[in-house]
CSV table of C-alpha atoms in Angstrom, one decimal:
chain,number,residue,atom,x,y,z
A,130,MET,CA,0.1,0.5,0.4
A,131,ARG,CA,1.3,4.1,-0.6
A,132,THR,CA,1.5,6.0,1.8
A,133,ASN,CA,2.3,9.0,-0.1
A,134,MET,CA,-1.5,9.5,-0.8
A,135,ARG,CA,-2.1,13.1,-2.5
A,136,ILE,CA,-4.7,14.7,-0.2
A,137,GLY,CA,-6.9,18.0,-1.9
A,138,ILE,CA,-8.4,19.2,0.5
A,139,VAL,CA,-11.5,22.3,-0.7
A,140,GLY,CA,-12.1,24.9,2.8
A,141,GLY,CA,-10.1,26.9,4.8
A,142,GLY,CA,-12.1,27.0,7.5
A,143,ILE,CA,-11.5,25.3,11.7
A,144,GLY,CA,-12.4,21.7,9.7
A,145,GLY,CA,-10.0,22.2,7.1
A,146,VAL,CA,-7.1,23.6,8.9
A,147,ALA,CA,-7.2,21.4,11.3
A,148,LEU,CA,-7.9,18.3,8.8
A,149,ALA,CA,-4.4,19.7,6.5
A,150,GLY,CA,-2.6,20.0,9.7
A,151,SER,CA,-4.0,16.2,10.7
A,152,LEU,CA,-2.1,15.0,8.0
A,153,LEU,CA,1.0,16.9,7.3
A,154,GLN,CA,1.7,15.6,11.1
A,155,ARG,CA,1.1,12.2,9.4
A,156,GLY,CA,3.1,13.1,6.2
A,157,PHE,CA,0.7,13.3,3.8
A,158,GLU,CA,0.6,15.6,0.8
A,159,VAL,CA,-1.7,17.9,1.6
A,160,ARG,CA,-2.9,20.6,-0.8
A,161,LEU,CA,-6.0,23.6,0.9
A,162,PHE,CA,-8.0,25.4,-1.3
A,163,GLU,CA,-9.8,28.4,-0.5
A,164,ARG,CA,-12.1,30.6,-1.8
A,165,ALA,CA,-11.4,33.8,0.7
A,166,PRO,CA,-8.1,35.7,0.3
A,167,GLY,CA,-6.4,34.3,3.3
A,168,PHE,CA,-6.7,32.5,6.5
A,169,GLY,CA,-8.6,34.3,8.4
A,170,GLU,CA,-12.0,33.4,10.5
A,171,ILE,CA,-14.5,36.3,11.1
A,172,GLY,CA,-17.4,35.7,13.6
A,173,ALA,CA,-16.8,35.8,17.3
A,174,GLY,CA,-16.6,33.2,20.2
A,175,ILE,CA,-16.3,29.8,20.6
A,176,GLN,CA,-16.5,27.2,23.1
A,177,MET,CA,-14.2,23.9,22.9
A,178,THR,CA,-15.4,21.5,25.1
A,179,PRO,CA,-13.3,18.8,25.8
A,180,ASN,CA,-13.3,16.6,23.8
A,181,ALA,CA,-12.6,18.5,20.7
A,182,VAL,CA,-9.4,20.2,23.1
A,183,LYS,CA,-8.5,16.1,23.3
A,184,VAL,CA,-7.5,17.0,19.5
A,185,ILE,CA,-6.6,20.1,19.9
A,186,LYS,CA,-3.6,18.6,22.7
A,187,SER,CA,-2.9,15.4,19.9
A,188,LEU,CA,-1.6,18.0,17.8
A,189,GLY,CA,0.3,19.8,20.1
A,190,LEU,CA,-1.8,22.8,20.1
A,191,LEU,CA,-3.0,23.0,23.9
A,192,ASP,CA,-0.5,25.9,25.6
A,193,LYS,CA,-1.4,28.3,22.4
A,194,MET,CA,-4.9,27.8,23.2
A,195,LEU,CA,-5.4,27.8,26.9
A,196,ALA,CA,-2.5,31.6,26.2
A,197,ALA,CA,-5.7,33.0,23.8
A,198,GLY,CA,-9.1,31.4,25.8
A,199,PHE,CA,-10.5,31.6,29.2
A,200,LEU,CA,-11.4,29.1,31.2
A,201,PRO,CA,-14.6,29.1,33.0
A,202,GLN,CA,-15.8,27.8,36.1
A,203,SER,CA,-19.1,26.1,35.2
A,204,LEU,CA,-22.3,25.9,33.0
A,205,VAL,CA,-24.5,28.1,34.7
A,206,GLY,CA,-28.3,27.7,34.0
A,207,ARG,CA,-30.4,30.9,34.6
A,208,ASN,CA,-34.2,31.9,34.1
A,209,TRP,CA,-34.2,35.1,31.8
A,210,ARG,CA,-35.8,36.8,34.3
A,211,SER,CA,-34.6,36.5,37.8
A,212,GLY,CA,-31.8,35.3,36.7
A,213,ARG,CA,-32.3,32.5,39.3
A,214,GLU,CA,-30.0,29.9,38.8
A,215,SER,CA,-31.7,26.3,37.6
A,216,PHE,CA,-28.5,24.5,37.3
A,217,ARG,CA,-24.8,24.6,38.0
A,218,THR,CA,-22.2,22.1,36.1
A,219,PRO,CA,-18.4,22.1,37.7
A,220,LEU,CA,-16.3,22.7,35.2
A,221,ILE,CA,-12.1,24.1,35.6
A,222,GLU,CA,-11.4,21.6,37.9
A,223,THR,CA,-13.6,18.6,36.8
A,224,CYS,CA,-13.2,18.4,33.3
A,225,PRO,CA,-9.4,17.3,33.7
A,226,VAL,CA,-9.8,14.7,35.8
A,227,LEU,CA,-13.2,13.4,34.3
A,228,TYR,CA,-12.4,14.3,30.3
A,229,ASP,CA,-8.4,14.5,30.2
A,230,ALA,CA,-8.9,18.1,28.7
A,231,PRO,CA,-10.2,21.1,30.0
A,232,PHE,CA,-13.2,23.5,29.0
A,233,ILE,CA,-11.9,26.3,27.4
A,234,HIS,CA,-14.2,29.5,25.9
A,235,ILE,CA,-11.9,31.6,22.9
A,236,HIS,CA,-12.3,33.7,20.1
A,237,ARG,CA,-13.0,31.5,16.9
A,238,ALA,CA,-10.5,33.7,14.7
A,239,ASP,CA,-8.2,33.0,17.7
A,240,LEU,CA,-8.5,29.3,17.4
A,241,HIS,CA,-8.3,29.2,13.7
A,242,ALA,CA,-5.3,31.1,13.1
A,243,ILE,CA,-3.9,28.9,16.4
A,244,LEU,CA,-5.3,25.5,14.1
A,245,ALA,CA,-3.6,27.0,10.5
A,246,SER,CA,-0.3,27.5,12.0
A,247,LEU,CA,0.3,24.0,11.2
A,248,VAL,CA,-0.1,24.4,7.2
A,249,PRO,CA,2.9,26.1,5.6
A,250,GLU,CA,1.8,28.8,3.2
A,251,SER,CA,2.9,25.8,0.2
A,252,VAL,CA,0.1,24.1,1.2
A,253,ALA,CA,-2.6,26.7,0.7
A,254,SER,CA,-4.1,28.3,-2.4
A,255,PHE,CA,-6.4,31.1,-1.6
A,256,GLY,CA,-9.1,33.2,-3.7
A,257,VAL,CA,-10.3,29.9,-5.7
A,258,GLY,CA,-13.7,28.3,-5.1
A,259,CYS,CA,-15.0,25.1,-6.0
A,260,THR,CA,-16.8,24.8,-9.0
A,261,GLY,CA,-17.5,20.7,-9.4
A,262,VAL,CA,-15.7,17.2,-8.7
A,263,ARG,CA,-15.4,14.2,-10.5
A,264,GLN,CA,-13.9,11.4,-10.5
A,265,ASP,CA,-12.9,8.1,-11.6
A,266,LYS,CA,-10.9,4.7,-10.1
A,267,SER,CA,-7.5,6.4,-9.9
A,268,THR,CA,-8.1,9.6,-8.9
A,269,ALA,CA,-10.2,12.7,-8.1
A,270,VAL,CA,-10.5,16.0,-9.3
A,271,ALA,CA,-11.4,19.3,-8.1
A,272,SER,CA,-11.9,22.0,-10.7
A,273,PHE,CA,-12.0,25.6,-9.2
A,274,SER,CA,-13.2,29.2,-10.5
A,275,ASP,CA,-9.4,30.3,-11.5
A,276,GLY,CA,-10.1,27.3,-14.2
A,277,SER,CA,-7.4,25.3,-12.4
A,278,GLU,CA,-7.6,21.8,-11.4
A,279,PHE,CA,-5.9,19.4,-8.7
A,280,GLU,CA,-5.9,15.6,-9.0
A,281,ALA,CA,-5.3,13.6,-6.5
A,282,ASP,CA,-6.4,10.3,-4.4
A,283,LEU,CA,-9.1,12.0,-2.1
A,284,ILE,CA,-11.3,15.1,-2.3
A,285,VAL,CA,-12.6,16.0,1.3
A,286,GLY,CA,-15.6,18.5,1.1
A,287,ALA,CA,-15.3,21.2,3.7
A,288,ASP,CA,-16.5,23.7,2.2
A,289,GLY,CA,-19.5,24.0,4.9
A,290,VAL,CA,-23.3,24.1,4.8
A,291,ARG,CA,-23.9,25.0,1.7
A,292,SER,CA,-21.0,22.6,0.1
A,293,VAL,CA,-20.2,22.2,-3.8
A,294,VAL,CA,-19.0,18.8,-2.6
A,295,ARG,CA,-21.7,17.8,-1.0
A,296,SER,CA,-23.7,19.1,-4.3
A,297,ALA,CA,-21.2,17.6,-6.9
A,298,LEU,CA,-21.7,13.7,-4.4
A,299,PHE,CA,-25.5,14.2,-3.4
A,300,GLY,CA,-27.3,16.3,-5.7
A,301,PRO,CA,-28.4,19.7,-4.8
A,302,GLU,CA,-30.9,20.4,-1.8
A,303,ALA,CA,-31.1,23.6,0.6
A,304,PRO,CA,-30.7,23.8,4.2
A,305,ARG,CA,-34.0,24.4,6.4
A,306,PHE,CA,-34.5,27.7,8.0
A,307,THR,CA,-35.2,26.9,11.4
A,308,GLY,CA,-37.1,29.7,12.1
A,309,HIS,CA,-34.2,30.8,14.8
A,310,MET,CA,-32.0,33.9,14.0
A,311,CYS,CA,-29.4,34.3,16.3
A,312,TYR,CA,-27.7,38.0,16.9
A,313,ARG,CA,-23.2,37.9,18.1
A,314,ALA,CA,-21.5,39.9,19.4
A,315,VAL,CA,-18.4,40.7,21.4
A,316,VAL,CA,-18.1,43.5,24.1
A,317,PRO,CA,-14.9,44.3,25.4
A,318,THR,CA,-14.8,44.5,28.8
A,319,GLY,CA,-10.6,44.7,29.9
A,320,GLY,CA,-11.6,41.4,32.8
A,321,VAL,CA,-14.0,39.6,34.8
A,322,VAL,CA,-17.4,42.0,35.5
A,323,ASP,CA,-19.7,42.1,38.0
A,324,TYR,CA,-22.4,41.7,35.3
A,325,VAL,CA,-21.2,38.8,33.7
A,326,SER,CA,-19.5,35.7,35.9
A,327,PRO,CA,-17.0,33.8,35.2
A,328,ASP,CA,-19.1,31.3,33.7
A,329,ALA,CA,-20.7,29.6,30.3
A,330,SER,CA,-23.8,31.3,31.1
A,331,PHE,CA,-27.3,30.1,29.6
A,332,TRP,CA,-29.9,32.0,30.3
A,333,PHE,CA,-32.9,30.4,29.3
A,334,GLY,CA,-36.5,32.4,28.3
A,335,PRO,CA,-39.7,32.2,26.1
A,336,HIS,CA,-39.1,31.4,22.6
A,337,SER,CA,-35.7,32.7,23.1
A,338,HIS,CA,-32.3,31.9,25.2
A,339,VAL,CA,-28.8,33.9,25.6
A,340,VAL,CA,-25.4,32.6,26.1
A,341,THR,CA,-22.7,34.9,27.7
A,342,TYR,CA,-19.0,33.8,28.5
A,343,TYR,CA,-15.1,35.5,28.2
A,344,VAL,CA,-12.8,35.0,25.3
A,345,HIS,CA,-9.6,36.7,24.7
A,346,GLY,CA,-8.7,35.3,27.7
A,347,GLY,CA,-10.7,37.6,29.7
A,348,LYS,CA,-11.2,40.6,28.1
A,349,ALA,CA,-13.9,40.6,26.4
A,350,VAL,CA,-17.5,38.4,26.8
A,351,ASN,CA,-18.9,36.4,23.4
A,352,ILE,CA,-22.9,36.8,23.5
A,353,VAL,CA,-25.3,34.6,21.3
A,354,ALA,CA,-28.7,35.4,21.8
A,355,VAL,CA,-31.2,33.0,19.7
A,356,ALA,CA,-34.8,34.5,19.0
A,357,GLU,CA,-37.6,32.6,17.2
A,358,THR,CA,-38.8,34.4,14.2
A,359,LYS,CA,-40.9,34.0,10.9
A,360,GLU,CA,-38.7,35.5,9.1
A,361,TRP,CA,-35.9,34.5,6.9
A,362,VAL,CA,-32.6,34.9,7.6
A,363,GLU,CA,-29.7,34.7,5.5
A,364,GLU,CA,-26.9,32.6,6.9
A,365,SER,CA,-24.2,34.1,7.6
A,366,TRP,CA,-21.9,35.9,10.5
A,367,ASN,CA,-21.5,39.2,9.1
A,368,ALA,CA,-24.7,40.0,8.2
A,369,PRO,CA,-25.3,44.4,10.0
A,370,SER,CA,-27.9,44.5,12.7
A,371,SER,CA,-27.9,47.3,15.7
A,372,LYS,CA,-27.9,47.3,19.2
A,373,GLU,CA,-31.4,48.9,19.2
A,374,GLU,CA,-32.4,45.7,17.6
A,375,MET,CA,-30.8,43.0,19.9
A,376,LEU,CA,-32.4,45.5,22.9
A,377,GLY,CA,-35.7,45.2,21.4
A,378,ALA,CA,-36.0,41.2,20.8
A,379,PHE,CA,-34.7,40.8,24.2
A,380,ARG,CA,-36.5,43.9,26.2
A,381,GLY,CA,-37.5,43.1,29.7
A,382,TRP,CA,-34.7,40.5,30.3
A,383,HIS,CA,-32.6,40.5,34.1
A,384,ARG,CA,-30.7,43.7,34.2
A,385,ASN,CA,-27.3,41.7,33.7
A,386,VAL,CA,-28.4,41.2,30.5
A,387,GLU,CA,-29.7,44.1,29.4
A,388,THR,CA,-26.5,46.0,31.1
A,389,LEU,CA,-24.4,43.9,28.8
A,390,PHE,CA,-25.8,44.4,25.8
A,391,SER,CA,-26.0,47.9,26.1
A,392,LYS,CA,-22.5,48.5,25.5
A,393,VAL,CA,-22.2,46.5,21.9
A,394,ASP,CA,-20.9,48.2,19.5
A,395,GLN,CA,-21.3,46.0,16.6
A,396,VAL,CA,-23.6,43.6,15.9
A,397,TYR,CA,-24.9,40.8,13.6
A,398,LYS,CA,-27.4,38.3,12.7
A,399,TRP,CA,-27.2,34.8,12.1
A,400,GLY,CA,-29.9,32.7,10.1
A,401,LEU,CA,-29.7,28.9,11.8
A,402,PHE,CA,-30.2,26.3,9.0
A,403,ASP,CA,-30.1,22.5,9.8
A,404,ARG,CA,-30.2,19.0,8.0
A,405,ASP,CA,-31.1,15.6,8.8
A,406,PRO,CA,-28.2,13.7,9.3
A,407,MET,CA,-26.9,11.8,6.5
A,408,THR,CA,-26.5,7.6,5.9
A,409,SER,CA,-23.2,7.8,3.7
A,410,TRP,CA,-20.7,11.2,3.2
A,411,SER,CA,-18.3,9.6,1.1
A,412,LYS,CA,-18.7,8.4,-3.4
A,413,GLY,CA,-15.2,6.8,-4.4
A,414,ARG,CA,-12.3,8.7,-4.1
A,415,ILE,CA,-14.6,11.8,-2.4
A,416,THR,CA,-15.8,12.4,1.4
A,417,LEU,CA,-17.6,15.1,3.3
A,418,MET,CA,-16.6,16.6,6.8
A,419,GLY,CA,-17.7,19.3,9.3
A,420,ASP,CA,-21.0,21.1,8.3
A,421,ALA,CA,-20.5,20.0,4.6
A,422,ALA,CA,-20.9,16.6,5.8
A,423,HIS,CA,-22.9,17.1,9.6
A,424,PRO,CA,-24.1,20.7,9.9
A,425,MET,CA,-25.8,21.1,13.2
A,426,LEU,CA,-27.4,24.2,15.2
A,427,PRO,CA,-25.4,25.3,17.7
A,428,PHE,CA,-27.2,24.6,21.4
A,429,LEU,CA,-24.6,22.4,22.2
A,430,SER,CA,-21.5,23.8,21.1
A,431,GLN,CA,-20.4,21.2,18.8
A,432,GLY,CA,-20.4,22.3,15.0
A,433,ALA,CA,-16.5,22.7,15.3
A,434,ALA,CA,-16.2,20.6,17.4
A,435,MET,CA,-17.0,17.8,15.0
A,436,ALA,CA,-15.3,18.7,12.9
A,437,ILE,CA,-12.1,19.0,14.5
A,438,GLU,CA,-13.1,15.4,15.6
A,439,ASP,CA,-14.1,14.1,11.8
A,440,ALA,CA,-10.3,16.1,11.2
A,441,HIS,CA,-8.3,13.2,13.1
A,442,VAL,CA,-10.5,10.3,12.6
A,443,LEU,CA,-10.1,10.7,8.8
A,444,ALA,CA,-6.5,11.4,9.2
A,445,GLU,CA,-6.0,8.0,11.0
A,446,SER,CA,-7.8,5.9,9.0
A,447,LEU,CA,-6.0,7.2,6.1
A,448,LYS,CA,-2.7,6.4,8.1
A,449,GLY,CA,-3.6,3.4,9.4
A,450,HIS,CA,-4.4,2.0,5.3
A,451,GLY,CA,-2.2,3.1,3.9
A,452,GLY,CA,-3.5,4.7,0.9
A,453,ASP,CA,-6.2,2.2,1.0
A,454,VAL,CA,-8.9,5.3,0.2
A,455,ALA,CA,-12.2,2.6,0.1
A,456,SER,CA,-11.3,1.1,3.5
A,457,ALA,CA,-10.4,4.5,5.0
A,458,LEU,CA,-13.5,6.2,4.0
A,459,ARG,CA,-14.9,3.0,5.4
A,460,ASP,CA,-14.0,3.3,8.4
A,461,TYR,CA,-14.2,7.5,8.8
A,462,GLU,CA,-18.1,7.0,8.0
A,463,ALA,CA,-18.2,3.7,10.6
A,464,GLU,CA,-17.4,5.7,13.5
A,465,ARG,CA,-18.6,9.0,12.7
A,466,LEU,CA,-21.5,8.1,11.4
A,467,PRO,CA,-22.9,7.2,14.1
A,468,ARG,CA,-21.8,10.3,16.7
A,469,THR,CA,-22.1,13.1,14.8
A,470,SER,CA,-25.8,11.7,13.8
A,471,ARG,CA,-26.3,11.9,17.6
A,472,VAL,CA,-25.1,15.3,18.1
A,473,GLN,CA,-27.0,16.8,15.3
A,474,LEU,CA,-30.5,14.8,16.6
A,475,GLU,CA,-30.0,16.5,20.7
A,476,ALA,CA,-29.1,20.3,19.1
A,477,ARG,CA,-32.0,20.6,17.4
A,478,GLU,CA,-33.9,19.2,20.5
A,479,ARG,CA,-32.3,21.6,23.1
A,480,GLY,CA,-33.2,24.5,20.6
A,481,ARG,CA,-37.2,22.9,22.2
A,482,THR,CA,-36.3,22.6,25.4
A,483,TYR,CA,-34.3,25.8,25.9
A,484,HIS,CA,-37.4,28.4,24.2
A,485,LEU,CA,-40.3,26.3,26.5
A,486,PRO,CA,-42.8,29.4,26.3
A,487,SER,CA,-44.3,28.7,29.6
A,488,PRO,CA,-43.7,29.7,32.8
A,489,LEU,CA,-45.2,25.8,33.6
A,490,ALA,CA,-43.3,23.9,31.3
A,491,GLN,CA,-40.2,26.3,32.5
A,492,ALA,CA,-40.4,26.0,36.0
A,493,LYS,CA,-40.9,22.2,35.1
A,494,ARG,CA,-38.0,22.0,33.1
A,495,ASP,CA,-35.7,23.8,35.8
A,496,PHE,CA,-37.2,21.5,38.5
A,497,MET,CA,-35.7,18.2,36.8
A,498,TYR,CA,-32.5,20.1,36.4
A,499,TRP,CA,-32.2,20.5,39.9
A,500,LEU,CA,-33.1,17.5,40.8
A,501,ARG,CA,-30.7,15.9,38.5
A,502,GLY,CA,-28.1,17.8,39.6
A,503,LEU,CA,-28.2,16.6,42.7
A,504,PHE,CA,-27.4,13.4,41.9
A,505,ASN,CA,-24.5,14.4,39.8
A,506,PRO,CA,-23.8,18.3,38.1
A,507,GLN,CA,-22.5,16.5,35.0
A,508,ALA,CA,-25.8,15.0,34.1
A,509,THR,CA,-27.8,18.0,34.3
A,510,GLY,CA,-28.5,21.0,32.0
A,511,ILE,CA,-27.5,20.8,28.5
A,512,GLN,CA,-26.8,17.1,29.3
A,513,ALA,CA,-23.9,16.7,27.4
A,514,ASN,CA,-21.3,14.6,29.6
A,515,TRP,CA,-21.9,12.3,26.9
A,516,VAL,CA,-20.3,14.6,24.4
A,517,TYR,CA,-17.1,15.2,26.4
A,518,GLN,CA,-16.4,11.9,27.5
A,519,TYR,CA,-15.6,10.9,23.4
A,520,ASP,CA,-12.4,10.9,22.8
A,521,ALA,CA,-11.1,10.9,19.1
A,522,ARG,CA,-8.5,9.8,19.6
A,523,ALA,CA,-9.1,6.0,20.5
A,524,PHE,CA,-9.8,5.2,17.1
A,525,ARG,CA,-8.2,2.5,16.1
A,526,PRO,CA,-8.9,1.4,11.5
A,527,ASN,CA,-9.9,-1.9,11.7
A,528,LEU,CA,-6.9,-4.1,9.6
A,529,SER,CA,-8.6,-7.0,9.7
A,530,ASP,CA,-11.7,-8.5,6.9
A,531,LYS,CA,-13.6,-9.4,10.5
A,532,PRO,CA,-16.9,-6.8,10.2
A,533,ARG,CA,-16.3,-4.3,12.4
A,534,LEU,CA,-19.1,-3.3,15.4
A,535,VAL,CA,-20.1,0.6,16.1
A,536,ALA,CA,-21.1,0.9,19.6
């Protein structure tokens, strides 16, 4: 079997650069294609949960991530109006013990830059959008907007929720607007302030919720404010909004929320789009990863985390199978499809439980959060301990002819 495979990656976001770095560390020949003029991430903060941080550790990037990020004390659920806590899940002390990795809040641009540090400029081509892919038995080819083509042993579509590669493989299918609109903003604070606790705070309201946490080493607060709407919102990180619009959508919320919102400068709107889980991501010598394969709602904070896990598993499967693309993709899908499908569906369900409309339904939910927390604080609230326990580093490709059992 050959081990010097040539691999093309379409898309240079968090998943694409994580895959490129993982493959380069394993000695593969890699070329990454990004339609933007250079590396860089817009957007706001991101919660890097322990399952993803384990992969960051394996890449040798944990120290850089800790230097740029912030370690929250706990996950906390709060009532939108009174601020009363419904659950508190300890993080800073417990995550390294339970999951062998911390829980880190970081700005997307900082995370992307850290991952991109593994990718030499000579490996990346910028300003070229993918226009299509094709293949035969021995090679796969990606075509680009500048008229160029790239021939490889494997093409990976890491090109997001509106993936050109996915459409080429499985046909066009528009993602579904979920009726959720997200306001995003980052507020510089210079440090921890009294109106934002040093936690991942989930404020639950009727038909809406707000998440706040520190980024930039604790010098700024990231805001994710989700409201239900009948209007279609363009899926974009940079659709403009305003402080007045966001304050209006969350008028009457707790004074700490309103105080934080009043200090916002730039606000962006982001429509939340969803797809159902797929049964396969691969055809021949072309496969998908990240949002191209399994776009998901952000209510478990797992979009980027799943892409980072994908990157590790795909790179390890390709290394283990030494050039046998079919076997490598078989094991990649066998490991990742059940995992990502469950996370997609569970994230969708959180969108319902976070937004219960009536005070009675909210009270019942919060009582159950409190009751479960008495027995196990890690299994209450957003109930993501099963997400954090997963360790992509434990994956081993199936090198035998025996059928592989998937948990």
